[in-house]
Structures are given as structure tokens and as C-alpha cells.
């Protein structure tokens, strides 16, 4: 038994090494160590260790768009918004397409390859396929060693932003925006706070369309948001539709892009008939207009919430 | 010479074995909590929709709906996963630090005697959870070994072999010890009903998640 001691020591060391990177205690020790020795810590905030650590909050707002985004180049735009220095959206789009062609056509792997290198992406893809996992970014990320944490976070941010660039609009574009995203005085409560989405002033009963394919995460009703729908589009992209008059889909249902999911209304805490449309990337509300070039007709008069 | 090194290392077993066991289980608990993140988010959505509907019915509590805004769902899901993982750590990983090695035969005999005692949920849930979570931890460690070897040495066969060896050794040397210590600990603590109910609530889903986080077969493909 004693002869096995070196092997046991090695195994214990491996466990501690894994614990260092993959437990809250490890993250705390790393943070505390960095603080004591005044060095740079590689530890992320504790909550960033879930979802395989792929969704990092507080992304910088993307650069302003000068022209509409061609749907086929959304991935390139996502990469460009995350790391502008890598090249133009068109060039990045072509690079991602070429990478995807070599990586079994998996866009997640291609984006990972762009930021982490092709070999790690290829390895992660093989590993995820061995585990019978769908090659989501989380599954790919789990296969890579801790030193890839930064480039994984970049790839996930790029994918989320690409998802945002690929979104359609829930109502006809001619419908004016009655209250934009940002800090403002609340029209009903009268206090200053962040308006986490955009308000589209439209008559009760206007068909609302899903801005991308996804799954209904929540179809519920309350006195503040009214009849509300939350759609999860994967890759950290979520859209919300509040104050509807009638919901046409149920919890857990899969919806297509452009499918009519509800009729807009005036339910909940609202000053008049409108749709509150909100876009979340990695659990953070962002301005959906940032991802659309030259969206017409913003006017601040009209119904809002 | 070799024997002397082994002996010297052996003298430190009392410290590195408990630490290793605790780390292995903590890694497994994290892997389990992480892999079911989607389900946790789903639960948070259901609970939050329910409370929003309740709170919004009265004007006094309506601001609470905004307090937990729609965007905070994933924050809460992650906080919940963290709390769940930490509870599991407290229940099954920390007790492993008390591992006190005896020779293999004694451990086996004690374990058998403990298993023969009247099985209460308490006596069974914790050891079973410890073993399953430790297996998930072993998979996590093996995956890390494979990834690191592959991306450092660029040798696919070697990385596969290293991962399989690490997994096999952990399953053989560490997992049974963790199970034994958990049995022993559950026997000492077996009479506290409150911790038992709490433990079962925390550990029952953790066991399922651990199964989900243990792709054992994938290492031998
Ligand atoms: Zn609004």
C-alpha cells in the first residue's frame, strides 16, 4: 500500500489543481491570493463559473453601425463587435465561414477557433461529440483547459452579439418608438430609472412576431409587465415582449423566426397601448437599436411604461 | 532508493489524502451544479413568474416585481446554483477532510458493518451522493488532464491515455475511500432529523445532476 503513495500524491495534486479552477473555494483563494500579493488574479466573479463560464457580463457596447447588417454576415459582425481590431465584419465573416467548413459546419466551434485557435476548437468539438453533447459553446468550453477561459469568454460574447445582429424586429419598422432604451423618468412612477427595452406605440391587437427562432421560457401575466413572453434564442440571447393583449404560445413551445406569438395590448403598468420589447445578452439588458442600422422614426411622445 | 521516496511521501498521506478527497468531491459538486444550469434557470423562471403574479396583485408589493427584474433571472439562477453547490460542499465534501486512513481490510470490514445497520435515508443518501459526486469529479479531473495534455503536447493518443489512467486511478483509489468516509460520517451524524431532511433536499437533485455530469464512457472511446 505504501508503495502507491507517490501515485496517490499525484492524484491528490490533480484533484487540488482541478479544485483550484473549478470550485468557488478555489476562486476565492485565487482572488484572496492576488489581493494579498497584489498581483493580477485570473479568477472571475463567482457567478461567472456557471454555464461553463461562457457568459461574461458587462460587454462594452458595440461600435455604431453605418449600414444594415446582411443576415449572412451576422457572425462576422458579432466577432467585429467583440474585437474590432481583428478586421472588418465582411472579412471576419468570410474567415468564420472557412473555419466552420473545416469544423463540421458548427458555427460555435468556428467562433471558438477564431478566438482560441483552430486546434483547441477542433479538439473541443471532438470531445463534445464523444460525450454525445450537442456542440453548444458550453459543451465545447468544458473540454478546454483553464488557460482558455479568456478566449472562451470572447467567443461567447461574439456569438451572443452575432445573435443580436441576426434578430428581426417584432413589429413593422414603420411603427414609431415612443420611448427608447436608457435612463429616463418613468412615465407612470415618475422616478429616474433604466428603461431596459424600447417601447413601440401600436394599437391593441397588432400581431407581434418572434425576432428569431427559440423556445418560450416564460409565458405569464402580472400587474406590472402585463401579459409577458420571454423567448430564449440560445447563445445567451433572450428577448422579451411585455404588455400584450393575448399570448398565442405556451411555456416550452418552440417558435420560428417571424411566427406571430402574441397580439400587442395595454396590460400591466402602462400609459397606453404599446409593446415593450427588450433584448438581453448574457443576462444583461442592452439597447436593441445598437444592433440595427438606421432604424426609422423615433419619437418620444406616446404610450410607454 | 525508490522505496525510501515512497516511504517519505507516505508519511504525508494523512494530509494529502483528505485534501484530495475533499477537492475531488468539491469539483464533482461544481460539475453537477454547472451541468444543470438550464434546469435551474427554468425553475427560477417558474418561481419568479409565480411570485410576480402574486406581488403584482397588491399595489404595496408591486415594486417587488421590478426589484427582481426580468434581466436578473440568470443572475438569480446562478446565485441559486452557487448556494446549492456550497450546501452540497458543506454536506459531503467538508466531512471528507476528517478521513482517517486505516488499512484496507479494516476499512472494508467497517464499511460492511455500517452498511448492515438499519438503513435510514440519512445513512444512505449522503454516502450515495458522495460516491456519485466523486465520480463526476473524477470525470472533471480526467477531462482537464486530457485537455491540458492535448493542447500542450499535441498528442491525441497520449492525452486519451493520460485521461483514462487518471479516471481509472481516481475511481479505484479515491472514490471508494470517499464512500467509506461518508458512511462513517453519516453514522456519527445519523440522528439529526433536520439536517437529514435538508441534506436529502440538497443531495437528491445533486445525485441526478452528478449522473448527468459523468460521461464515463466518453473517456474510453
Ligand atoms: Zn418599456
Short mmCIF file of C-alpha atoms and ligand atoms in Angstrom, two decimals:
data_model
loop_
_atom_site.label_atom_id
_atom_site.label_comp_id
_atom_site.label_asym_id
_atom_site.label_seq_id
_atom_site.Cartn_x
_atom_site.Cartn_y
_atom_site.Cartn_z
CA UNK A 1 0.00 0.00 0.00
CA UNK A 2 2.78 2.41 0.94
CA UNK A 3 4.37 1.90 -2.47
CA UNK A 4 1.33 3.54 -4.04
CA UNK A 5 1.94 6.73 -2.08
CA UNK A 6 3.53 8.71 -4.95
CA UNK A 7 0.62 7.83 -7.22
CA UNK A 8 -1.84 8.86 -4.54
CA UNK A 9 0.04 12.10 -4.07
CA UNK A 10 -0.17 12.73 -7.81
CA UNK A 11 -3.91 12.02 -7.82
CA UNK A 12 -4.47 14.31 -4.84
CA UNK A 13 -2.46 17.01 -6.62
CA UNK A 14 -4.62 16.60 -9.75
CA UNK A 15 -7.78 16.94 -7.64
CA UNK A 16 -6.46 20.08 -5.95
CA UNK A 17 -5.43 21.50 -9.32
CA UNK A 18 -8.95 20.93 -10.66
CA UNK A 19 -10.41 22.37 -7.45
CA UNK A 20 -8.25 25.47 -7.85
CA UNK A 21 -10.00 26.28 -11.15
CA UNK A 22 -13.37 24.57 -10.79
CA UNK A 23 -14.70 25.32 -7.31
CA UNK A 24 -15.89 28.51 -5.60
CA UNK A 25 -13.31 27.89 -2.87
CA UNK A 26 -10.55 27.80 -5.47
CA UNK A 27 -11.75 31.05 -7.00
CA UNK A 28 -11.88 32.70 -3.57
CA UNK A 29 -8.38 31.53 -2.70
CA UNK A 30 -7.07 32.82 -6.03
CA UNK A 31 -8.75 36.18 -5.56
CA UNK A 32 -7.52 36.48 -1.98
CA UNK A 33 -4.01 35.44 -3.00
CA UNK A 34 -3.93 38.04 -5.74
CA UNK A 35 -5.15 40.68 -3.30
CA UNK A 36 -2.55 39.80 -0.66
CA UNK A 37 0.36 39.63 -3.10
CA UNK A 38 -1.01 42.49 -5.19
CA UNK A 39 -0.80 40.53 -8.41
CA UNK A 40 -3.31 40.15 -11.22
CA UNK A 41 -5.90 37.46 -10.49
CA UNK A 42 -7.20 35.10 -13.17
CA UNK A 43 -10.26 34.34 -11.05
CA UNK A 44 -13.62 35.51 -12.38
CA UNK A 45 -16.57 36.64 -10.24
CA UNK A 46 -18.04 33.58 -8.52
CA UNK A 47 -21.23 33.58 -10.52
CA UNK A 48 -19.28 33.58 -13.79
CA UNK A 49 -18.32 29.98 -13.07
CA UNK A 50 -21.74 28.70 -14.10
CA UNK A 51 -22.83 27.95 -17.64
CA UNK A 52 -19.28 26.60 -18.12
CA UNK A 53 -18.17 30.20 -17.56
CA UNK A 54 -19.17 31.27 -21.03
CA UNK A 55 -21.35 34.33 -20.44
CA UNK A 56 -19.42 37.27 -19.13
CA UNK A 57 -21.44 40.27 -18.08
CA UNK A 58 -20.64 43.92 -18.83
CA UNK A 59 -19.77 43.73 -22.52
CA UNK A 60 -18.75 47.08 -23.97
CA UNK A 61 -21.46 48.49 -26.26
CA UNK A 62 -20.78 47.55 -29.88
CA UNK A 63 -19.44 50.11 -32.38
CA UNK A 64 -22.05 52.17 -34.21
CA UNK A 65 -23.32 50.65 -37.43
CA UNK A 66 -23.04 52.56 -40.67
CA UNK A 67 -25.01 50.18 -42.88
CA UNK A 68 -27.62 47.46 -42.31
CA UNK A 69 -26.25 44.05 -41.35
CA UNK A 70 -26.68 41.41 -44.07
CA UNK A 71 -28.17 38.36 -42.27
CA UNK A 72 -25.47 36.06 -43.68
CA UNK A 73 -22.76 38.22 -42.09
CA UNK A 74 -24.20 38.35 -38.57
CA UNK A 75 -21.44 36.09 -37.19
CA UNK A 76 -18.78 38.33 -38.68
CA UNK A 77 -20.45 41.39 -37.15
CA UNK A 78 -20.60 39.62 -33.77
CA UNK A 79 -16.85 38.95 -33.88
CA UNK A 80 -16.17 42.51 -35.04
CA UNK A 81 -18.26 43.99 -32.22
CA UNK A 82 -16.29 41.96 -29.69
CA UNK A 83 -12.81 42.58 -31.09
CA UNK A 84 -12.78 45.37 -33.64
CA UNK A 85 -9.05 45.02 -34.24
CA UNK A 86 -9.49 41.57 -35.82
CA UNK A 87 -10.76 43.00 -39.09
CA UNK A 88 -13.85 44.23 -40.93
CA UNK A 89 -17.16 42.38 -40.44
CA UNK A 90 -17.07 41.13 -44.03
CA UNK A 91 -13.53 39.74 -43.72
CA UNK A 92 -14.33 38.14 -40.36
CA UNK A 93 -17.49 36.66 -41.76
CA UNK A 94 -15.51 35.00 -44.55
CA UNK A 95 -12.94 33.70 -42.06
CA UNK A 96 -15.63 32.23 -39.81
CA UNK A 97 -17.28 30.58 -42.79
CA UNK A 98 -13.99 29.00 -43.83
CA UNK A 99 -13.36 27.80 -40.26
CA UNK A 100 -16.88 26.38 -39.98
CA UNK A 101 -16.38 24.44 -43.19
CA UNK A 102 -13.37 22.73 -41.60
CA UNK A 103 -15.17 22.19 -38.26
CA UNK A 104 -18.14 20.08 -39.33
CA UNK A 105 -20.15 23.20 -40.11
CA UNK A 106 -20.55 24.08 -36.41
CA UNK A 107 -20.70 27.88 -36.03
CA UNK A 108 -19.94 27.72 -32.27
CA UNK A 109 -16.73 25.80 -32.98
CA UNK A 110 -15.80 28.24 -35.75
CA UNK A 111 -16.21 31.23 -33.43
CA UNK A 112 -14.19 29.42 -30.77
CA UNK A 113 -11.50 28.75 -33.39
CA UNK A 114 -11.39 32.44 -34.29
CA UNK A 115 -10.58 33.44 -30.70
CA UNK A 116 -8.84 30.37 -29.22
CA UNK A 117 -7.20 28.85 -32.29
CA UNK A 118 -8.24 26.08 -34.60
CA UNK A 119 -6.61 23.19 -32.77
CA UNK A 120 -8.34 23.81 -29.42
CA UNK A 121 -11.65 24.25 -31.25
CA UNK A 122 -11.19 21.05 -33.20
CA UNK A 123 -10.25 19.17 -30.02
CA UNK A 124 -13.20 20.61 -28.05
CA UNK A 125 -15.56 19.63 -30.85
CA UNK A 126 -14.29 16.04 -30.90
CA UNK A 127 -14.52 15.85 -27.12
CA UNK A 128 -18.08 17.22 -27.07
CA UNK A 129 -19.07 14.74 -29.78
CA UNK A 130 -17.52 11.91 -27.71
CA UNK A 131 -19.78 12.96 -24.86
CA UNK A 132 -22.78 12.93 -27.22
CA UNK A 133 -23.24 16.58 -26.37
CA UNK A 134 -24.89 18.98 -28.72
CA UNK A 135 -21.97 21.21 -29.67
CA UNK A 136 -23.17 24.25 -27.75
CA UNK A 137 -20.45 26.64 -26.66
CA UNK A 138 -20.83 25.46 -23.04
CA UNK A 139 -20.08 21.89 -24.06
CA UNK A 140 -17.06 22.97 -26.09
CA UNK A 141 -15.82 25.19 -23.25
CA UNK A 142 -15.90 22.36 -20.72
CA UNK A 143 -13.38 20.39 -22.77
CA UNK A 144 -10.75 23.12 -22.76
CA UNK A 145 -8.15 23.69 -20.02
CA UNK A 146 -8.41 26.67 -17.63
CA UNK A 147 -5.97 28.85 -19.57
CA UNK A 148 -8.54 29.14 -22.38
CA UNK A 149 -11.02 30.93 -20.10
CA UNK A 150 -10.42 34.38 -21.62
CA UNK A 151 -10.75 33.42 -25.25
CA UNK A 152 -13.84 31.33 -24.46
CA UNK A 153 -15.44 34.38 -22.89
CA UNK A 154 -14.65 36.41 -26.01
CA UNK A 155 -16.08 33.75 -28.29
CA UNK A 156 -19.26 33.59 -26.24
CA UNK A 157 -19.61 37.34 -26.30
CA UNK A 158 -19.12 37.35 -30.07
CA UNK A 159 -21.75 34.63 -30.51
CA UNK A 160 -24.25 36.49 -28.33
CA UNK A 161 -23.66 39.73 -30.27
CA UNK A 162 -23.94 37.82 -33.55
CA UNK A 163 -27.30 36.55 -32.30
CA UNK A 164 -28.32 40.15 -31.59
CA UNK A 165 -27.29 41.29 -35.10
CA UNK A 166 -29.32 38.47 -36.64
CA UNK A 167 -32.56 39.48 -34.89
CA UNK A 168 -35.55 40.67 -36.86
CA UNK A 169 -37.99 43.27 -35.49
CA UNK A 170 -41.19 42.29 -33.61
CA UNK A 171 -43.46 44.82 -35.36
CA UNK A 172 -43.38 46.56 -38.75
CA UNK A 173 -40.45 49.01 -38.78
CA UNK A 174 -42.82 51.86 -39.59
CA UNK A 175 -44.22 51.71 -36.05
CA UNK A 176 -42.60 54.51 -34.08
CA UNK A 177 -40.55 54.11 -30.93
CA UNK A 178 -42.28 56.03 -28.17
CA UNK A 179 -39.60 55.51 -25.52
CA UNK A 180 -36.02 54.42 -26.26
CA UNK A 181 -33.63 52.33 -24.16
CA UNK A 182 -31.74 54.12 -21.37
CA UNK A 183 -32.07 56.19 -18.21
CA UNK A 184 -35.28 58.20 -18.13
CA UNK A 185 -38.08 59.44 -15.94
CA UNK A 186 -40.62 56.66 -15.59
CA UNK A 187 -43.90 57.71 -17.28
CA UNK A 188 -46.10 56.11 -14.61
CA UNK A 189 -43.93 56.10 -11.47
CA UNK A 190 -42.22 59.44 -12.15
CA UNK A 191 -38.79 58.37 -10.87
CA UNK A 192 -35.48 58.15 -12.77
CA UNK A 193 -34.51 54.61 -13.70
CA UNK A 194 -33.18 52.50 -16.53
CA UNK A 195 -35.67 51.70 -19.24
CA UNK A 196 -34.40 48.24 -20.16
CA UNK A 197 -36.08 47.99 -23.56
CA UNK A 198 -37.79 50.03 -26.26
CA UNK A 199 -41.47 50.92 -26.32
CA UNK A 200 -43.30 50.67 -29.63
CA UNK A 201 -46.55 52.60 -29.66
CA UNK A 202 -49.08 50.49 -31.52
CA UNK A 203 -52.81 49.77 -31.43
CA UNK A 204 -54.16 46.92 -29.33
CA UNK A 205 -54.29 43.71 -31.36
CA UNK A 206 -51.26 44.25 -33.62
CA UNK A 207 -49.58 40.86 -34.35
CA UNK A 208 -46.18 40.56 -32.60
CA UNK A 209 -43.60 38.35 -34.31
CA UNK A 210 -40.71 36.37 -32.78
CA UNK A 211 -37.47 38.13 -33.75
CA UNK A 212 -35.59 34.80 -34.02
CA UNK A 213 -36.25 31.10 -33.62
CA UNK A 214 -36.23 29.97 -29.99
CA UNK A 215 -38.01 28.41 -27.04
CA UNK A 216 -40.66 30.10 -24.89
CA UNK A 217 -39.03 30.48 -21.48
CA UNK A 218 -41.93 32.18 -19.89
CA UNK A 219 -45.49 32.99 -20.82
CA UNK A 220 -47.11 34.58 -17.81
CA UNK A 221 -49.09 37.53 -16.58
CA UNK A 222 -48.61 40.05 -13.80
CA UNK A 223 -49.79 43.56 -12.96
CA UNK A 224 -46.52 45.25 -13.89
CA UNK A 225 -45.36 43.62 -17.12
CA UNK A 226 -48.84 42.61 -18.16
CA UNK A 227 -49.07 39.53 -20.33
CA UNK A 228 -45.45 38.78 -20.95
CA UNK A 229 -43.45 36.43 -23.19
CA UNK A 230 -39.77 35.59 -22.75
CA UNK A 231 -38.05 33.80 -25.63
CA UNK A 232 -34.68 32.09 -25.30
CA UNK A 233 -32.78 32.01 -28.59
CA UNK A 234 -29.70 30.18 -27.26
CA UNK A 235 -26.11 31.54 -27.15
CA UNK A 236 -27.14 33.87 -24.31
CA UNK A 237 -29.70 35.80 -26.36
CA UNK A 238 -33.13 36.38 -24.80
CA UNK A 239 -35.95 38.64 -25.99
CA UNK A 240 -38.99 39.81 -24.03
CA UNK A 241 -42.36 41.13 -25.11
CA UNK A 242 -44.47 42.87 -22.44
CA UNK A 243 -47.97 44.37 -22.10
CA UNK A 244 -49.53 42.01 -24.66
CA UNK A 245 -53.27 41.68 -25.02
CA UNK A 246 -53.20 37.97 -25.82
CA UNK A 247 -50.43 35.34 -25.85
CA UNK A 248 -50.54 32.76 -28.63
CA UNK A 249 -47.77 30.40 -27.42
CA UNK A 250 -47.13 28.45 -24.24
CA UNK A 251 -44.21 27.70 -21.93
CA UNK A 252 -41.66 25.40 -23.51
CA UNK A 253 -43.02 25.80 -27.03
CA UNK A 254 -40.56 26.14 -29.93
CA UNK A 255 -41.19 29.15 -32.12
CA UNK A 256 -39.95 30.02 -35.62
CA UNK A 257 -38.47 33.35 -36.62
CA UNK A 258 -41.29 35.62 -37.72
CA UNK A 259 -44.02 33.49 -36.13
CA UNK A 260 -46.87 35.53 -34.64
CA UNK A 261 -46.51 34.92 -30.90
CA UNK A 262 -48.97 37.42 -29.41
CA UNK A 263 -51.23 40.41 -30.02
CA UNK A 264 -49.96 43.63 -28.53
CA UNK A 265 -52.02 45.39 -25.89
CA UNK A 266 -52.14 47.66 -22.90
CA UNK A 267 -51.95 45.23 -19.95
CA UNK A 268 -49.89 45.82 -16.80
CA UNK A 269 -48.41 49.15 -15.70
CA UNK A 270 -48.58 51.11 -18.93
CA UNK A 271 -49.67 54.57 -20.03
CA UNK A 272 -51.31 53.42 -23.26
CA UNK A 273 -51.32 50.68 -25.91
CA UNK A 274 -47.72 49.71 -26.75
CA UNK A 275 -45.27 46.83 -26.90
CA UNK A 276 -42.21 46.84 -24.62
CA UNK A 277 -39.53 44.93 -26.50
CA UNK A 278 -36.38 44.04 -24.58
CA UNK A 279 -33.15 42.30 -25.61
CA UNK A 280 -30.88 40.60 -23.06
CA UNK A 281 -27.37 39.37 -23.84
CA UNK A 282 -25.90 37.05 -21.22
CA UNK A 283 -28.49 38.20 -18.70
CA UNK A 284 -27.93 41.89 -19.29
CA UNK A 285 -30.36 44.25 -20.95
CA UNK A 286 -28.88 46.01 -23.99
CA UNK A 287 -30.24 48.53 -26.48
CA UNK A 288 -31.71 46.53 -29.38
CA UNK A 289 -31.27 49.53 -31.70
CA UNK A 290 -27.50 49.27 -31.28
CA UNK A 291 -27.73 46.17 -33.42
CA UNK A 292 -29.80 47.73 -36.19
CA UNK A 293 -28.58 50.39 -38.60
CA UNK A 294 -30.78 53.37 -39.41
CA UNK A 295 -33.88 52.21 -37.61
CA UNK A 296 -36.55 54.75 -38.64
CA UNK A 297 -38.83 57.02 -36.66
CA UNK A 298 -38.03 57.59 -33.02
CA UNK A 299 -40.46 59.90 -31.28
CA UNK A 300 -40.73 60.40 -27.56
CA UNK A 301 -44.42 61.24 -27.48
CA UNK A 302 -46.85 58.41 -26.96
CA UNK A 303 -47.63 55.41 -24.83
CA UNK A 304 -44.84 53.95 -22.70
CA UNK A 305 -44.17 52.09 -19.45
CA UNK B 1 16.07 4.45 -3.07
CA UNK B 2 12.69 4.38 -4.77
CA UNK B 3 11.18 2.76 -1.71
CA UNK B 4 12.58 5.44 0.53
CA UNK B 5 10.95 8.18 -1.54
CA UNK B 6 7.66 6.29 -1.41
CA UNK B 7 8.00 5.99 2.33
CA UNK B 8 8.68 9.67 2.81
CA UNK B 9 5.72 10.61 0.65
CA UNK B 10 3.69 8.02 2.53
CA UNK B 11 4.26 9.81 5.79
CA UNK B 12 2.34 12.79 4.40
CA UNK B 13 -0.71 10.72 3.47
CA UNK B 14 -2.69 11.96 6.46
CA UNK B 15 -2.67 15.42 4.94
CA UNK B 16 -2.90 14.92 1.18
CA UNK B 17 -5.45 12.10 1.13
CA UNK B 18 -8.20 14.04 2.96
CA UNK B 19 -7.40 17.18 0.95
CA UNK B 20 -7.54 15.25 -2.31
CA UNK B 21 -10.83 13.57 -1.41
CA UNK B 22 -12.39 16.87 -0.41
CA UNK B 23 -11.18 18.59 -3.60
CA UNK B 24 -12.40 15.71 -5.79
CA UNK B 25 -15.90 15.89 -4.32
CA UNK B 26 -16.00 19.69 -4.49
CA UNK B 27 -15.01 19.53 -8.17
CA UNK B 28 -17.77 16.98 -8.74
CA UNK B 29 -20.32 19.15 -6.96
CA UNK B 30 -19.37 22.08 -9.19
CA UNK B 31 -19.57 19.98 -12.35
CA UNK B 32 -23.01 18.73 -11.28
CA UNK B 33 -24.32 22.21 -10.39
CA UNK B 34 -22.91 23.60 -13.63
CA UNK B 35 -24.28 20.98 -15.99
CA UNK B 36 -27.90 21.53 -14.92
CA UNK B 37 -27.73 25.33 -15.18
CA UNK B 38 -30.53 25.31 -17.76
CA UNK B 39 -32.86 23.46 -15.42
CA UNK B 40 -32.04 25.86 -12.57
CA UNK B 41 -32.90 28.78 -14.84
CA UNK B 42 -36.14 27.04 -15.74
CA UNK B 43 -37.01 26.66 -12.03
CA UNK B 44 -36.18 30.31 -11.36
CA UNK B 45 -38.45 31.32 -14.25
CA UNK B 46 -41.35 29.33 -12.83
CA UNK B 47 -40.86 30.62 -9.29
CA UNK B 48 -40.35 34.21 -10.44
CA UNK B 49 -43.45 34.13 -12.68
CA UNK B 50 -45.45 32.83 -9.73
CA UNK B 51 -44.22 35.50 -7.32
CA UNK B 52 -44.60 38.28 -9.90
CA UNK B 53 -48.24 37.31 -10.32
CA UNK B 54 -48.73 37.28 -6.54
CA UNK B 55 -46.83 40.51 -5.79
CA UNK B 56 -48.40 42.47 -8.62
CA UNK B 57 -51.87 41.87 -7.18
CA UNK B 58 -51.34 44.47 -4.45
CA UNK B 59 -50.01 47.96 -5.04
CA UNK B 60 -47.83 47.74 -1.90
CA UNK B 61 -45.88 44.74 -3.12
CA UNK B 62 -45.90 45.66 -6.84
CA UNK B 63 -42.42 47.30 -6.68
CA UNK B 64 -41.07 43.86 -5.73
CA UNK B 65 -41.82 42.71 -9.28
CA UNK B 66 -39.35 45.31 -10.54
CA UNK B 67 -36.86 44.51 -7.82
CA UNK B 68 -36.30 41.11 -9.37
CA UNK B 69 -36.47 42.35 -12.93
CA UNK B 70 -36.61 40.13 -15.96
CA UNK B 71 -32.91 40.55 -16.64
CA UNK B 72 -31.94 39.33 -13.18
CA UNK B 73 -33.32 35.86 -13.87
CA UNK B 74 -30.00 34.42 -14.92
CA UNK B 75 -28.23 36.18 -12.06
CA UNK B 76 -30.62 34.51 -9.63
CA UNK B 77 -30.29 31.16 -11.34
CA UNK B 78 -26.53 31.36 -10.92
CA UNK B 79 -26.77 32.51 -7.33
CA UNK B 80 -29.11 29.61 -6.65
CA UNK B 81 -26.70 27.16 -8.29
CA UNK B 82 -23.88 28.58 -6.17
CA UNK B 83 -25.90 28.25 -2.95
CA UNK B 84 -26.85 24.71 -3.90
CA UNK B 85 -23.26 23.78 -4.65
CA UNK B 86 -22.00 25.30 -1.39
CA UNK B 87 -24.64 23.42 0.61
CA UNK B 88 -23.59 20.20 -1.07
CA UNK B 89 -19.95 21.03 -0.30
CA UNK B 90 -20.81 21.52 3.36
CA UNK B 91 -22.77 18.28 3.49
CA UNK B 92 -20.47 15.92 1.65
CA UNK B 93 -17.10 17.48 0.73
CA UNK B 94 -16.08 19.06 4.04
CA UNK B 95 -16.67 15.88 6.11
CA UNK B 96 -14.12 14.11 3.89
CA UNK B 97 -11.42 16.26 5.46
CA UNK B 98 -11.90 14.05 8.51
CA UNK B 99 -10.75 10.98 6.61
CA UNK B 100 -8.52 8.91 8.83
CA UNK B 101 -6.81 6.13 6.92
CA UNK B 102 -6.75 2.57 8.23
CA UNK B 103 -5.52 -0.47 6.38
CA UNK B 104 -7.70 -1.66 3.53
CA UNK B 105 -9.10 -4.73 5.26
CA UNK B 106 -10.25 -2.81 8.35
CA UNK B 107 -11.89 -0.17 6.16
CA UNK B 108 -13.73 -2.83 4.19
CA UNK B 109 -14.88 -4.61 7.36
CA UNK B 110 -16.09 -1.37 8.96
CA UNK B 111 -17.89 -0.34 5.78
CA UNK B 112 -19.67 -3.69 5.62
CA UNK B 113 -20.74 -3.43 9.26
CA UNK B 114 -22.01 0.10 8.69
CA UNK B 115 -23.98 -0.96 5.63
CA UNK B 116 -25.65 -3.73 7.61
CA UNK B 117 -27.01 -1.29 10.20
CA UNK B 118 -30.66 -0.32 9.76
CA UNK B 119 -30.61 1.81 6.62
CA UNK B 120 -32.22 5.18 7.23
CA UNK B 121 -32.47 7.72 4.40
CA UNK B 122 -29.76 9.69 6.18
CA UNK B 123 -27.37 6.81 6.28
CA UNK B 124 -27.88 6.10 2.61
CA UNK B 125 -28.32 9.48 0.94
CA UNK B 126 -25.03 11.04 1.96
CA UNK B 127 -22.71 8.14 1.12
CA UNK B 128 -24.50 7.52 -2.16
CA UNK B 129 -24.35 11.21 -3.06
CA UNK B 130 -20.67 11.32 -2.09
CA UNK B 131 -19.83 8.42 -4.38
CA UNK B 132 -21.82 9.78 -7.34
CA UNK B 133 -20.45 13.29 -6.93
CA UNK B 134 -16.90 11.95 -6.56
CA UNK B 135 -17.36 10.06 -9.84
CA UNK B 136 -18.48 13.28 -11.51
CA UNK B 137 -15.39 14.92 -10.01
CA UNK B 138 -13.16 12.18 -11.41
CA UNK B 139 -14.61 12.79 -14.88
CA UNK B 140 -14.00 16.51 -14.50
CA UNK B 141 -10.37 15.95 -13.46
CA UNK B 142 -9.82 13.47 -16.29
CA UNK B 143 -11.28 15.94 -18.79
CA UNK B 144 -8.92 18.62 -17.53
CA UNK B 145 -5.94 16.26 -17.81
CA UNK B 146 -6.91 15.31 -21.36
CA UNK B 147 -7.39 18.91 -22.47
CA UNK B 148 -4.13 20.08 -20.95
CA UNK B 149 -2.04 17.21 -22.32
CA UNK B 150 -3.64 17.52 -25.76
CA UNK B 151 -3.13 21.25 -26.08
CA UNK B 152 0.39 21.22 -24.62
CA UNK B 153 1.91 18.17 -26.28
CA UNK B 154 -0.44 17.91 -29.27
CA UNK B 155 -0.56 14.12 -28.94
CA UNK B 156 -4.07 12.76 -29.18
CA UNK B 157 -3.25 9.19 -28.22
CA UNK B 158 -1.22 10.27 -25.21
CA UNK B 159 -3.90 12.65 -23.96
CA UNK B 160 -6.54 9.93 -24.26
CA UNK B 161 -4.32 7.53 -22.36
CA UNK B 162 -3.48 10.04 -19.63
CA UNK B 163 -7.17 10.88 -19.11
CA UNK B 164 -8.20 7.23 -18.99
CA UNK B 165 -5.40 6.47 -16.49
CA UNK B 166 -6.33 9.40 -14.25
CA UNK B 167 -10.01 8.46 -14.34
CA UNK B 168 -9.34 4.80 -13.65
CA UNK B 169 -6.96 5.54 -10.78
CA UNK B 170 -9.35 8.03 -9.19
CA UNK B 171 -12.25 5.60 -9.44
CA UNK B 172 -10.13 2.87 -7.89
CA UNK B 173 -8.19 4.73 -5.22
CA UNK B 174 -10.19 7.82 -4.23
CA UNK B 175 -13.87 7.15 -4.86
CA UNK B 176 -14.15 4.09 -2.56
CA UNK B 177 -12.35 5.97 0.21
CA UNK B 178 -14.72 8.89 -0.14
CA UNK B 179 -17.63 6.47 0.08
CA UNK B 180 -16.19 4.84 3.19
CA UNK B 181 -15.59 8.11 4.97
CA UNK B 182 -19.11 9.28 4.07
CA UNK B 183 -20.58 6.09 5.54
CA UNK B 184 -18.62 6.58 8.71
CA UNK B 185 -19.58 10.24 8.96
CA UNK B 186 -23.27 9.57 8.26
CA UNK B 187 -23.22 7.00 11.05
CA UNK B 188 -21.87 9.53 13.53
CA UNK B 189 -24.35 12.22 12.46
CA UNK B 190 -27.23 9.85 11.74
CA UNK B 191 -29.64 11.07 14.39
CA UNK B 192 -30.21 14.68 13.36
CA UNK B 193 -33.52 14.71 11.51
CA UNK B 194 -33.43 18.39 10.50
CA UNK B 195 -30.07 18.12 8.74
CA UNK B 196 -31.30 14.87 7.26
CA UNK B 197 -34.29 16.48 5.58
CA UNK B 198 -32.21 19.44 4.41
CA UNK B 199 -29.48 17.10 3.22
CA UNK B 200 -31.90 15.00 1.23
CA UNK B 201 -33.43 18.09 -0.38
CA UNK B 202 -30.00 19.30 -1.44
CA UNK B 203 -28.44 15.99 -2.32
CA UNK B 204 -31.21 14.15 -4.15
CA UNK B 205 -31.14 16.52 -7.16
CA UNK B 206 -27.35 16.70 -6.81
CA UNK B 207 -27.15 12.93 -7.35
CA UNK B 208 -29.15 13.14 -10.55
CA UNK B 209 -27.06 16.06 -11.75
CA UNK B 210 -23.87 14.15 -10.90
CA UNK B 211 -25.01 11.22 -13.05
CA UNK B 212 -25.64 13.72 -15.82
CA UNK B 213 -22.12 15.16 -15.33
CA UNK B 214 -20.36 11.77 -15.52
CA UNK B 215 -19.69 10.89 -19.15
CA UNK B 216 -17.61 7.84 -18.12
CA UNK B 217 -17.86 6.06 -21.45
CA UNK B 218 -16.55 9.03 -23.41
CA UNK B 219 -13.07 8.55 -21.94
CA UNK B 220 -12.69 5.10 -23.41
CA UNK B 221 -13.68 5.88 -26.98
ZN1 LIG C 1 -40.86 49.85 -21.88
#
